[in-house]
Amino acid sequence: MGVSLSAPHLLRAARGEVLDRPPVWMMRQAGRYMKAYRDLREKYPSFRDRSEIPEVAIEISLQPWRAFQPDGVILFSDIVTPLPGLGIEMDIAEGKGPIIQSPIRSQAQIDQLRPLEPEASLPFIKTILQALRTEVDNQSTVLGFVGAPWTLAAYAVEGKGSKTYSVIKNMAFSDPTVLHQLLAKFADAIAIYARYQIDCGAQVVQMFDSWAGQLSPQDYDVFALPYQQRVFEQVKQTHPDTPLILLVSGSAGVLERMGKSGADIVTVDWSVDMADARARLGKEVKVQGNLDPGVLFGSQEFIRDRIYDTVRKAGNWGHILNLGHGVLPTTPEENVAFFFETAKQLSLTAVT
Ligand code: CP3
């Protein structure tokens, strides 16, 4: 094994270096579209086991690393993983996502939440992140991730995924003081958790505010943005050099606002043209994205054209090539392989 002295490609791009090609990884790159993952899932049918038994979680993160050598290797976990440590019991149901046994609906429940003590309640995180750092040996960048306050609150209050967000919007618009207390407590817990992931080896941390795009821009400014800022500010206080990424799903209406969150890198989804995203975010903000995950159902020529188009529009600074959201479970593995091969052979001079 060679010892690499320089920082890995993704970390260098995230810090603002101009490179010969953009680094590439894929959201949800570990998961159901891979046969190796589906096989392991038969042996460990519970998602909590898969993500909380260190050897299993490590193996799952390494499956795409071994298959495709992405520039980023992400912790295999879920955004709701820290909730039991706050006193919110949860499970992750096959095909459904997180289920919260006793959804948070009252002031009394919020008062009972415990501060997060990650060493005690998330002991597996350190083992997993340390092993990933050792395994990839600076040939790739290890990413941690957390959920954002609004999105975690959406699960905690609704009790499960939602199409309409009726319960949390009812709280937001009829009893905002209660919701703001929950968001504040979540923000502080998430900051503690993100710092802990960095201390354990995460070199970049991505925060998923997946459901903040369900808010109108004026409500995003009240219920999402201030708490994103609160997390990022707290993390930057102790870990100023760790690049932080923000994702919002369906972000076209709030892209400029995402740029004000304090994130170093804004994930752009395919509802926005990458050239427009650059123009709207300005010169300081780095971007990640933004192919439609559905592109991976197309031909190789089609996939190649879309990669070139995105890279051309993003320019040769501050771009991490990715999909605009997670890879879809029915994506052919060979198309994922082709995506990575094509991206890793890119030389910016060839496409610009
Ligand atoms: O390897 C990686 O890229 C990490 C994968 C990852 C998972 N969850 C594993 C997972 C990540 C980044 C998450 C974060 C997460 N979890 C988000 C934010 C990302 C996003 O998609 O916006 C959200 C909203 C959740 C909540 C959640 N957990 C959902 C919506 C689901 C999917 C339900 C389903 O089955 O489609 C989950 C379960 C989950 N988390 C799966 C995986 C791989 C699927 C369950 C399985 O594979 O058995």
PDB file of N, CA, C and O and ligand atoms in Angstrom, residues 25-32 37 41 45-47 50-51 60-61 64 74-80 92-98 145-147 151 155 161 206 208-211 247 249 325-327 329, ligand 1:
ATOM      1  N   TRP A  25     -18.352  11.451  -6.655  1.00  0.00           N
ATOM      2  CA  TRP A  25     -18.957  10.383  -5.855  1.00  0.00           C
ATOM      3  C   TRP A  25     -20.445  10.431  -6.127  1.00  0.00           C
ATOM      4  O   TRP A  25     -20.895  11.262  -6.932  1.00  0.00           O
ATOM      5  N   MET A  26     -21.196   9.557  -5.508  1.00  0.00           N
ATOM      6  CA  MET A  26     -22.606   9.478  -5.798  1.00  0.00           C
ATOM      7  C   MET A  26     -23.375   9.385  -4.489  1.00  0.00           C
ATOM      8  O   MET A  26     -23.053   8.537  -3.649  1.00  0.00           O
ATOM      9  N   MET A  27     -24.373  10.240  -4.325  1.00  0.00           N
ATOM     10  CA  MET A  27     -25.203  10.093  -3.134  1.00  0.00           C
ATOM     11  C   MET A  27     -25.905   8.736  -3.182  1.00  0.00           C
ATOM     12  O   MET A  27     -26.341   8.303  -4.240  1.00  0.00           O
ATOM     13  N   ARG A  28     -25.979   8.084  -2.025  1.00  0.00           N
ATOM     14  CA  ARG A  28     -26.557   6.734  -1.898  1.00  0.00           C
ATOM     15  C   ARG A  28     -25.781   5.690  -2.707  1.00  0.00           C
ATOM     16  O   ARG A  28     -26.370   4.722  -3.194  1.00  0.00           O
ATOM     17  N   GLN A  29     -24.464   5.931  -2.848  1.00  0.00           N
ATOM     18  CA  GLN A  29     -23.687   4.998  -3.683  1.00  0.00           C
ATOM     19  C   GLN A  29     -23.605   3.603  -3.067  1.00  0.00           C
ATOM     20  O   GLN A  29     -23.353   2.629  -3.770  1.00  0.00           O
ATOM     21  N   ALA A  30     -23.785   3.511  -1.750  1.00  0.00           N
ATOM     22  CA  ALA A  30     -23.920   2.194  -1.122  1.00  0.00           C
ATOM     23  C   ALA A  30     -25.407   1.923  -0.993  1.00  0.00           C
ATOM     24  O   ALA A  30     -26.138   2.757  -0.487  1.00  0.00           O
ATOM     25  N   GLY A  31     -25.853   0.795  -1.471  1.00  0.00           N
ATOM     26  CA  GLY A  31     -27.284   0.546  -1.309  1.00  0.00           C
ATOM     27  C   GLY A  31     -27.857  -0.412  -2.324  1.00  0.00           C
ATOM     28  O   GLY A  31     -27.135  -1.182  -2.964  1.00  0.00           O
ATOM     29  N   ARG A  32     -29.161  -0.298  -2.454  1.00  0.00           N
ATOM     30  CA  ARG A  32     -29.935  -1.369  -3.071  1.00  0.00           C
ATOM     31  C   ARG A  32     -29.639  -1.694  -4.530  1.00  0.00           C
ATOM     32  O   ARG A  32     -29.912  -2.796  -4.980  1.00  0.00           O
ATOM     33  N   TYR A  37     -24.886  -5.463  -1.918  1.00  0.00           N
ATOM     34  CA  TYR A  37     -25.671  -4.913  -0.807  1.00  0.00           C
ATOM     35  C   TYR A  37     -26.922  -5.751  -0.557  1.00  0.00           C
ATOM     36  O   TYR A  37     -27.236  -6.093   0.590  1.00  0.00           O
ATOM     37  N   ARG A  41     -28.023  -7.713   2.774  1.00  0.00           N
ATOM     38  CA  ARG A  41     -29.294  -7.372   3.420  1.00  0.00           C
ATOM     39  C   ARG A  41     -30.079  -8.625   3.804  1.00  0.00           C
ATOM     40  O   ARG A  41     -30.834  -8.613   4.767  1.00  0.00           O
ATOM     41  N   PRO A  45     -31.300  -8.371   7.931  1.00  0.00           N
ATOM     42  CA  PRO A  45     -32.513  -7.730   7.424  1.00  0.00           C
ATOM     43  C   PRO A  45     -32.851  -6.394   8.095  1.00  0.00           C
ATOM     44  O   PRO A  45     -33.612  -5.618   7.546  1.00  0.00           O
ATOM     45  N   SER A  46     -32.298  -6.135   9.265  1.00  0.00           N
ATOM     46  CA  SER A  46     -32.639  -4.879   9.946  1.00  0.00           C
ATOM     47  C   SER A  46     -31.670  -3.767   9.544  1.00  0.00           C
ATOM     48  O   SER A  46     -30.444  -3.920   9.639  1.00  0.00           O
ATOM     49  N   PHE A  47     -32.241  -2.647   9.103  1.00  0.00           N
ATOM     50  CA  PHE A  47     -31.385  -1.518   8.696  1.00  0.00           C
ATOM     51  C   PHE A  47     -30.528  -1.048   9.863  1.00  0.00           C
ATOM     52  O   PHE A  47     -29.369  -0.694   9.690  1.00  0.00           O
ATOM     53  N   ARG A  50     -27.593  -3.204  10.018  1.00  0.00           N
ATOM     54  CA  ARG A  50     -26.653  -2.942   8.913  1.00  0.00           C
ATOM     55  C   ARG A  50     -25.849  -1.667   9.146  1.00  0.00           C
ATOM     56  O   ARG A  50     -24.704  -1.570   8.735  1.00  0.00           O
ATOM     57  N   SER A  51     -26.477  -0.688   9.784  1.00  0.00           N
ATOM     58  CA  SER A  51     -25.782   0.591   9.950  1.00  0.00           C
ATOM     59  C   SER A  51     -25.122   0.743  11.315  1.00  0.00           C
ATOM     60  O   SER A  51     -24.307   1.649  11.500  1.00  0.00           O
ATOM     61  N   ILE A  60     -20.412  -2.294   3.920  1.00  0.00           N
ATOM     62  CA  ILE A  60     -21.360  -1.677   2.971  1.00  0.00           C
ATOM     63  C   ILE A  60     -20.762  -0.404   2.358  1.00  0.00           C
ATOM     64  O   ILE A  60     -20.855  -0.192   1.145  1.00  0.00           O
ATOM     65  N   SER A  61     -20.133   0.426   3.176  1.00  0.00           N
ATOM     66  CA  SER A  61     -19.482   1.640   2.624  1.00  0.00           C
ATOM     67  C   SER A  61     -18.389   1.285   1.631  1.00  0.00           C
ATOM     68  O   SER A  61     -18.148   2.019   0.679  1.00  0.00           O
ATOM     69  N   PRO A  64     -19.102   0.024  -2.769  1.00  0.00           N
ATOM     70  CA  PRO A  64     -18.892   0.876  -3.944  1.00  0.00           C
ATOM     71  C   PRO A  64     -17.437   1.345  -4.088  1.00  0.00           C
ATOM     72  O   PRO A  64     -16.979   1.588  -5.208  1.00  0.00           O
ATOM     73  N   ILE A  74     -18.705   7.429   1.680  1.00  0.00           N
ATOM     74  CA  ILE A  74     -19.571   7.988   2.726  1.00  0.00           C
ATOM     75  C   ILE A  74     -19.944   6.935   3.753  1.00  0.00           C
ATOM     76  O   ILE A  74     -20.147   5.760   3.428  1.00  0.00           O
ATOM     77  N   LEU A  75     -19.979   7.396   4.979  1.00  0.00           N
ATOM     78  CA  LEU A  75     -20.452   6.606   6.109  1.00  0.00           C
ATOM     79  C   LEU A  75     -21.799   5.977   5.759  1.00  0.00           C
ATOM     80  O   LEU A  75     -22.688   6.665   5.263  1.00  0.00           O
ATOM     81  N   PHE A  76     -21.960   4.691   6.008  1.00  0.00           N
ATOM     82  CA  PHE A  76     -23.271   4.077   5.802  1.00  0.00           C
ATOM     83  C   PHE A  76     -24.075   4.214   7.088  1.00  0.00           C
ATOM     84  O   PHE A  76     -23.747   3.612   8.114  1.00  0.00           O
ATOM     85  N   SER A  77     -25.110   5.025   7.023  1.00  0.00           N
ATOM     86  CA  SER A  77     -25.887   5.345   8.212  1.00  0.00           C
ATOM     87  C   SER A  77     -27.212   5.932   7.761  1.00  0.00           C
ATOM     88  O   SER A  77     -27.613   5.738   6.610  1.00  0.00           O
ATOM     89  N   ASP A  78     -27.890   6.639   8.610  1.00  0.00           N
ATOM     90  CA  ASP A  78     -29.110   7.341   8.210  1.00  0.00           C
ATOM     91  C   ASP A  78     -29.192   8.641   8.991  1.00  0.00           C
ATOM     92  O   ASP A  78     -28.577   8.772  10.050  1.00  0.00           O
ATOM     93  N   ILE A  79     -29.974   9.566   8.482  1.00  0.00           N
ATOM     94  CA  ILE A  79     -30.083  10.848   9.199  1.00  0.00           C
ATOM     95  C   ILE A  79     -30.772  10.696  10.556  1.00  0.00           C
ATOM     96  O   ILE A  79     -30.540  11.496  11.448  1.00  0.00           O
ATOM     97  N   VAL A  80     -31.615   9.674  10.726  1.00  0.00           N
ATOM     98  CA  VAL A  80     -32.322   9.521  12.011  1.00  0.00           C
ATOM     99  C   VAL A  80     -31.503   8.730  13.048  1.00  0.00           C
ATOM    100  O   VAL A  80     -31.949   8.575  14.193  1.00  0.00           O
ATOM    101  N   ILE A  92     -36.203   1.800  11.065  1.00  0.00           N
ATOM    102  CA  ILE A  92     -36.224   2.122   9.639  1.00  0.00           C
ATOM    103  C   ILE A  92     -36.859   0.947   8.916  1.00  0.00           C
ATOM    104  O   ILE A  92     -36.331  -0.159   8.925  1.00  0.00           O
ATOM    105  N   ALA A  93     -38.028   1.197   8.354  1.00  0.00           N
ATOM    106  CA  ALA A  93     -38.825   0.121   7.761  1.00  0.00           C
ATOM    107  C   ALA A  93     -38.468  -0.052   6.299  1.00  0.00           C
ATOM    108  O   ALA A  93     -38.322   0.921   5.560  1.00  0.00           O
ATOM    109  N   GLU A  94     -38.349  -1.313   5.933  1.00  0.00           N
ATOM    110  CA  GLU A  94     -38.061  -1.693   4.552  1.00  0.00           C
ATOM    111  C   GLU A  94     -38.991  -0.971   3.564  1.00  0.00           C
ATOM    112  O   GLU A  94     -40.216  -1.061   3.686  1.00  0.00           O
ATOM    113  N   GLY A  95     -38.418  -0.262   2.617  1.00  0.00           N
ATOM    114  CA  GLY A  95     -39.232   0.381   1.585  1.00  0.00           C
ATOM    115  C   GLY A  95     -39.995   1.626   2.040  1.00  0.00           C
ATOM    116  O   GLY A  95     -40.644   2.276   1.238  1.00  0.00           O
ATOM    117  N   LYS A  96     -39.924   1.934   3.323  1.00  0.00           N
ATOM    118  CA  LYS A  96     -40.712   3.071   3.846  1.00  0.00           C
ATOM    119  C   LYS A  96     -39.854   4.181   4.400  1.00  0.00           C
ATOM    120  O   LYS A  96     -40.185   5.356   4.290  1.00  0.00           O
ATOM    121  N   GLY A  97     -38.745   3.811   5.039  1.00  0.00           N
ATOM    122  CA  GLY A  97     -37.933   4.822   5.694  1.00  0.00           C
ATOM    123  C   GLY A  97     -38.220   4.893   7.182  1.00  0.00           C
ATOM    124  O   GLY A  97     -38.810   3.970   7.746  1.00  0.00           O
ATOM    125  N   PRO A  98     -37.780   5.975   7.813  1.00  0.00           N
ATOM    126  CA  PRO A  98     -37.847   6.066   9.275  1.00  0.00           C
ATOM    127  C   PRO A  98     -39.270   6.056   9.834  1.00  0.00           C
ATOM    128  O   PRO A  98     -40.174   6.643   9.253  1.00  0.00           O
ATOM    129  N   PHE A 145     -22.080  12.436   7.447  1.00  0.00           N
ATOM    130  CA  PHE A 145     -23.275  13.216   7.140  1.00  0.00           C
ATOM    131  C   PHE A 145     -24.234  13.275   8.319  1.00  0.00           C
ATOM    132  O   PHE A 145     -24.193  12.427   9.212  1.00  0.00           O
ATOM    133  N   VAL A 146     -25.051  14.310   8.279  1.00  0.00           N
ATOM    134  CA  VAL A 146     -26.084  14.503   9.300  1.00  0.00           C
ATOM    135  C   VAL A 146     -27.350  14.999   8.610  1.00  0.00           C
ATOM    136  O   VAL A 146     -27.299  15.507   7.484  1.00  0.00           O
ATOM    137  N   GLY A 147     -28.480  14.856   9.272  1.00  0.00           N
ATOM    138  CA  GLY A 147     -29.720  15.472   8.811  1.00  0.00           C
ATOM    139  C   GLY A 147     -29.787  16.884   9.366  1.00  0.00           C
ATOM    140  O   GLY A 147     -29.192  17.178  10.402  1.00  0.00           O
ATOM    141  N   THR A 151     -35.482  18.888   8.563  1.00  0.00           N
ATOM    142  CA  THR A 151     -35.784  17.563   8.019  1.00  0.00           C
ATOM    143  C   THR A 151     -35.898  16.517   9.129  1.00  0.00           C
ATOM    144  O   THR A 151     -36.785  15.660   9.098  1.00  0.00           O
ATOM    145  N   TYR A 155     -39.399  14.306  10.406  1.00  0.00           N
ATOM    146  CA  TYR A 155     -39.583  12.893  10.795  1.00  0.00           C
ATOM    147  C   TYR A 155     -40.079  12.770  12.225  1.00  0.00           C
ATOM    148  O   TYR A 155     -40.982  11.984  12.524  1.00  0.00           O
ATOM    149  N   GLY A 161     -42.186   9.370   7.009  1.00  0.00           N
ATOM    150  CA  GLY A 161     -42.119  10.195   5.811  1.00  0.00           C
ATOM    151  C   GLY A 161     -43.503  10.741   5.479  1.00  0.00           C
ATOM    152  O   GLY A 161     -44.514  10.192   5.929  1.00  0.00           O
ATOM    153  N   GLN A 206     -21.586  16.320   5.026  1.00  0.00           N
ATOM    154  CA  GLN A 206     -22.729  16.808   4.253  1.00  0.00           C
ATOM    155  C   GLN A 206     -23.966  16.829   5.149  1.00  0.00           C
ATOM    156  O   GLN A 206     -24.253  15.860   5.847  1.00  0.00           O
ATOM    157  N   PHE A 208     -27.996  16.982   5.159  1.00  0.00           N
ATOM    158  CA  PHE A 208     -29.168  16.756   4.311  1.00  0.00           C
ATOM    159  C   PHE A 208     -30.377  17.493   4.884  1.00  0.00           C
ATOM    160  O   PHE A 208     -30.921  17.095   5.919  1.00  0.00           O
ATOM    161  N   ASP A 209     -30.803  18.558   4.209  1.00  0.00           N
ATOM    162  CA  ASP A 209     -32.095  19.165   4.567  1.00  0.00           C
ATOM    163  C   ASP A 209     -33.083  18.795   3.467  1.00  0.00           C
ATOM    164  O   ASP A 209     -33.672  19.652   2.800  1.00  0.00           O
ATOM    165  N   SER A 210     -33.245  17.491   3.317  1.00  0.00           N
ATOM    166  CA  SER A 210     -33.977  16.941   2.173  1.00  0.00           C
ATOM    167  C   SER A 210     -35.363  17.553   1.998  1.00  0.00           C
ATOM    168  O   SER A 210     -35.797  17.767   0.874  1.00  0.00           O
ATOM    169  N   TRP A 211     -36.052  17.817   3.105  1.00  0.00           N
ATOM    170  CA  TRP A 211     -37.454  18.260   2.976  1.00  0.00           C
ATOM    171  C   TRP A 211     -37.624  19.766   3.134  1.00  0.00           C
ATOM    172  O   TRP A 211     -38.741  20.256   3.200  1.00  0.00           O
ATOM    173  N   LEU A 247     -27.399  19.940   1.283  1.00  0.00           N
ATOM    174  CA  LEU A 247     -28.338  19.471   0.253  1.00  0.00           C
ATOM    175  C   LEU A 247     -29.769  19.814   0.664  1.00  0.00           C
ATOM    176  O   LEU A 247     -30.158  19.609   1.813  1.00  0.00           O
ATOM    177  N   SER A 249     -33.564  19.097  -1.255  1.00  0.00           N
ATOM    178  CA  SER A 249     -34.159  18.446  -2.401  1.00  0.00           C
ATOM    179  C   SER A 249     -35.257  19.351  -2.966  1.00  0.00           C
ATOM    180  O   SER A 249     -36.088  19.845  -2.209  1.00  0.00           O
ATOM    181  N   HIS A 325     -29.315  13.985  -6.517  1.00  0.00           N
ATOM    182  CA  HIS A 325     -29.869  13.322  -5.333  1.00  0.00           C
ATOM    183  C   HIS A 325     -29.406  11.868  -5.398  1.00  0.00           C
ATOM    184  O   HIS A 325     -28.559  11.535  -6.226  1.00  0.00           O
ATOM    185  N   GLY A 326     -29.972  11.000  -4.588  1.00  0.00           N
ATOM    186  CA  GLY A 326     -29.465   9.640  -4.507  1.00  0.00           C
ATOM    187  C   GLY A 326     -29.694   8.799  -5.760  1.00  0.00           C
ATOM    188  O   GLY A 326     -30.698   8.961  -6.445  1.00  0.00           O
ATOM    189  N   VAL A 327     -28.750   7.886  -6.000  1.00  0.00           N
ATOM    190  CA  VAL A 327     -28.890   6.931  -7.105  1.00  0.00           C
ATOM    191  C   VAL A 327     -30.127   6.064  -6.839  1.00  0.00           C
ATOM    192  O   VAL A 327     -30.410   5.684  -5.705  1.00  0.00           O
ATOM    193  N   PRO A 329     -32.718   2.869  -6.763  1.00  0.00           N
ATOM    194  CA  PRO A 329     -32.480   1.448  -6.465  1.00  0.00           C
ATOM    195  C   PRO A 329     -32.473   0.520  -7.684  1.00  0.00           C
ATOM    196  O   PRO A 329     -31.849  -0.523  -7.637  1.00  0.00           O
TER     197      PRO A 329
HETATM  198  O1  CP3 B   1     -24.090   5.069   1.255  1.00  0.00           O
HETATM  199  C1  CP3 B   1     -24.603   6.176   1.338  1.00  0.00           C
HETATM  200  O2  CP3 B   1     -24.627   6.956   0.379  1.00  0.00           O
HETATM  201  C2  CP3 B   1     -25.277   6.561   2.640  1.00  0.00           C
HETATM  202  C3  CP3 B   1     -26.670   6.323   2.409  1.00  0.00           C
HETATM  203  C4  CP3 B   1     -27.729   7.033   3.173  1.00  0.00           C
HETATM  204  C5  CP3 B   1     -28.796   6.345   3.776  1.00  0.00           C
HETATM  205  N1  CP3 B   1     -29.616   7.267   4.357  1.00  0.00           N
HETATM  206  C6  CP3 B   1     -28.958   4.905   3.831  1.00  0.00           C
HETATM  207  C7  CP3 B   1     -30.319   4.373   3.643  1.00  0.00           C
HETATM  208  C8  CP3 B   1     -27.930   8.387   3.342  1.00  0.00           C
HETATM  209  C9  CP3 B   1     -27.067   9.529   2.875  1.00  0.00           C
HETATM  210  C10 CP3 B   1     -29.136   8.521   4.088  1.00  0.00           C
HETATM  211  C11 CP3 B   1     -29.696   9.806   4.514  1.00  0.00           C
HETATM  212  C12 CP3 B   1     -31.155   9.943   4.521  1.00  0.00           C
HETATM  213  N2  CP3 B   1     -32.065   9.118   5.121  1.00  0.00           N
HETATM  214  C13 CP3 B   1     -31.857  11.022   3.981  1.00  0.00           C
HETATM  215  C14 CP3 B   1     -31.230  12.194   3.310  1.00  0.00           C
HETATM  216  C15 CP3 B   1     -30.876  11.853   1.896  1.00  0.00           C
HETATM  217  C16 CP3 B   1     -32.005  12.026   0.973  1.00  0.00           C
HETATM  218  O3  CP3 B   1     -32.334  11.025   0.313  1.00  0.00           O
HETATM  219  O4  CP3 B   1     -32.518  13.129   0.862  1.00  0.00           O
HETATM  220  C17 CP3 B   1     -33.228  10.822   4.222  1.00  0.00           C
HETATM  221  C18 CP3 B   1     -34.348  11.715   3.789  1.00  0.00           C
HETATM  222  C19 CP3 B   1     -33.332   9.609   4.961  1.00  0.00           C
HETATM  223  C20 CP3 B   1     -34.569   8.967   5.466  1.00  0.00           C
HETATM  224  C21 CP3 B   1     -34.722   7.662   4.816  1.00  0.00           C
HETATM  225  N3  CP3 B   1     -34.069   6.504   5.225  1.00  0.00           N
HETATM  226  C22 CP3 B   1     -35.457   7.343   3.649  1.00  0.00           C
HETATM  227  C23 CP3 B   1     -36.306   8.311   2.883  1.00  0.00           C
HETATM  228  C24 CP3 B   1     -35.220   5.995   3.374  1.00  0.00           C
HETATM  229  C25 CP3 B   1     -35.630   5.251   2.151  1.00  0.00           C
HETATM  230  C26 CP3 B   1     -36.868   4.471   2.216  1.00  0.00           C
HETATM  231  C27 CP3 B   1     -36.787   3.493   1.057  1.00  0.00           C
HETATM  232  O5  CP3 B   1     -36.670   2.291   1.323  1.00  0.00           O
HETATM  233  O6  CP3 B   1     -36.769   3.929  -0.100  1.00  0.00           O
HETATM  234  C28 CP3 B   1     -34.376   5.491   4.360  1.00  0.00           C
HETATM  235  C29 CP3 B   1     -33.851   4.134   4.461  1.00  0.00           C
HETATM  236  C30 CP3 B   1     -32.475   4.018   3.927  1.00  0.00           C
HETATM  237  N4  CP3 B   1     -31.427   4.746   4.357  1.00  0.00           N
HETATM  238  C31 CP3 B   1     -32.051   3.123   2.916  1.00  0.00           C
HETATM  239  C32 CP3 B   1     -30.686   3.340   2.757  1.00  0.00           C
HETATM  240  C33 CP3 B   1     -29.747   2.615   1.842  1.00  0.00           C
HETATM  241  C34 CP3 B   1     -32.924   2.122   2.209  1.00  0.00           C
HETATM  242  C35 CP3 B   1     -33.159   0.923   3.064  1.00  0.00           C
HETATM  243  C36 CP3 B   1     -32.429  -0.292   2.590  1.00  0.00           C
HETATM  244  O7  CP3 B   1     -31.468  -0.227   1.807  1.00  0.00           O
HETATM  245  O8  CP3 B   1     -32.812  -1.369   3.010  1.00  0.00           O
END
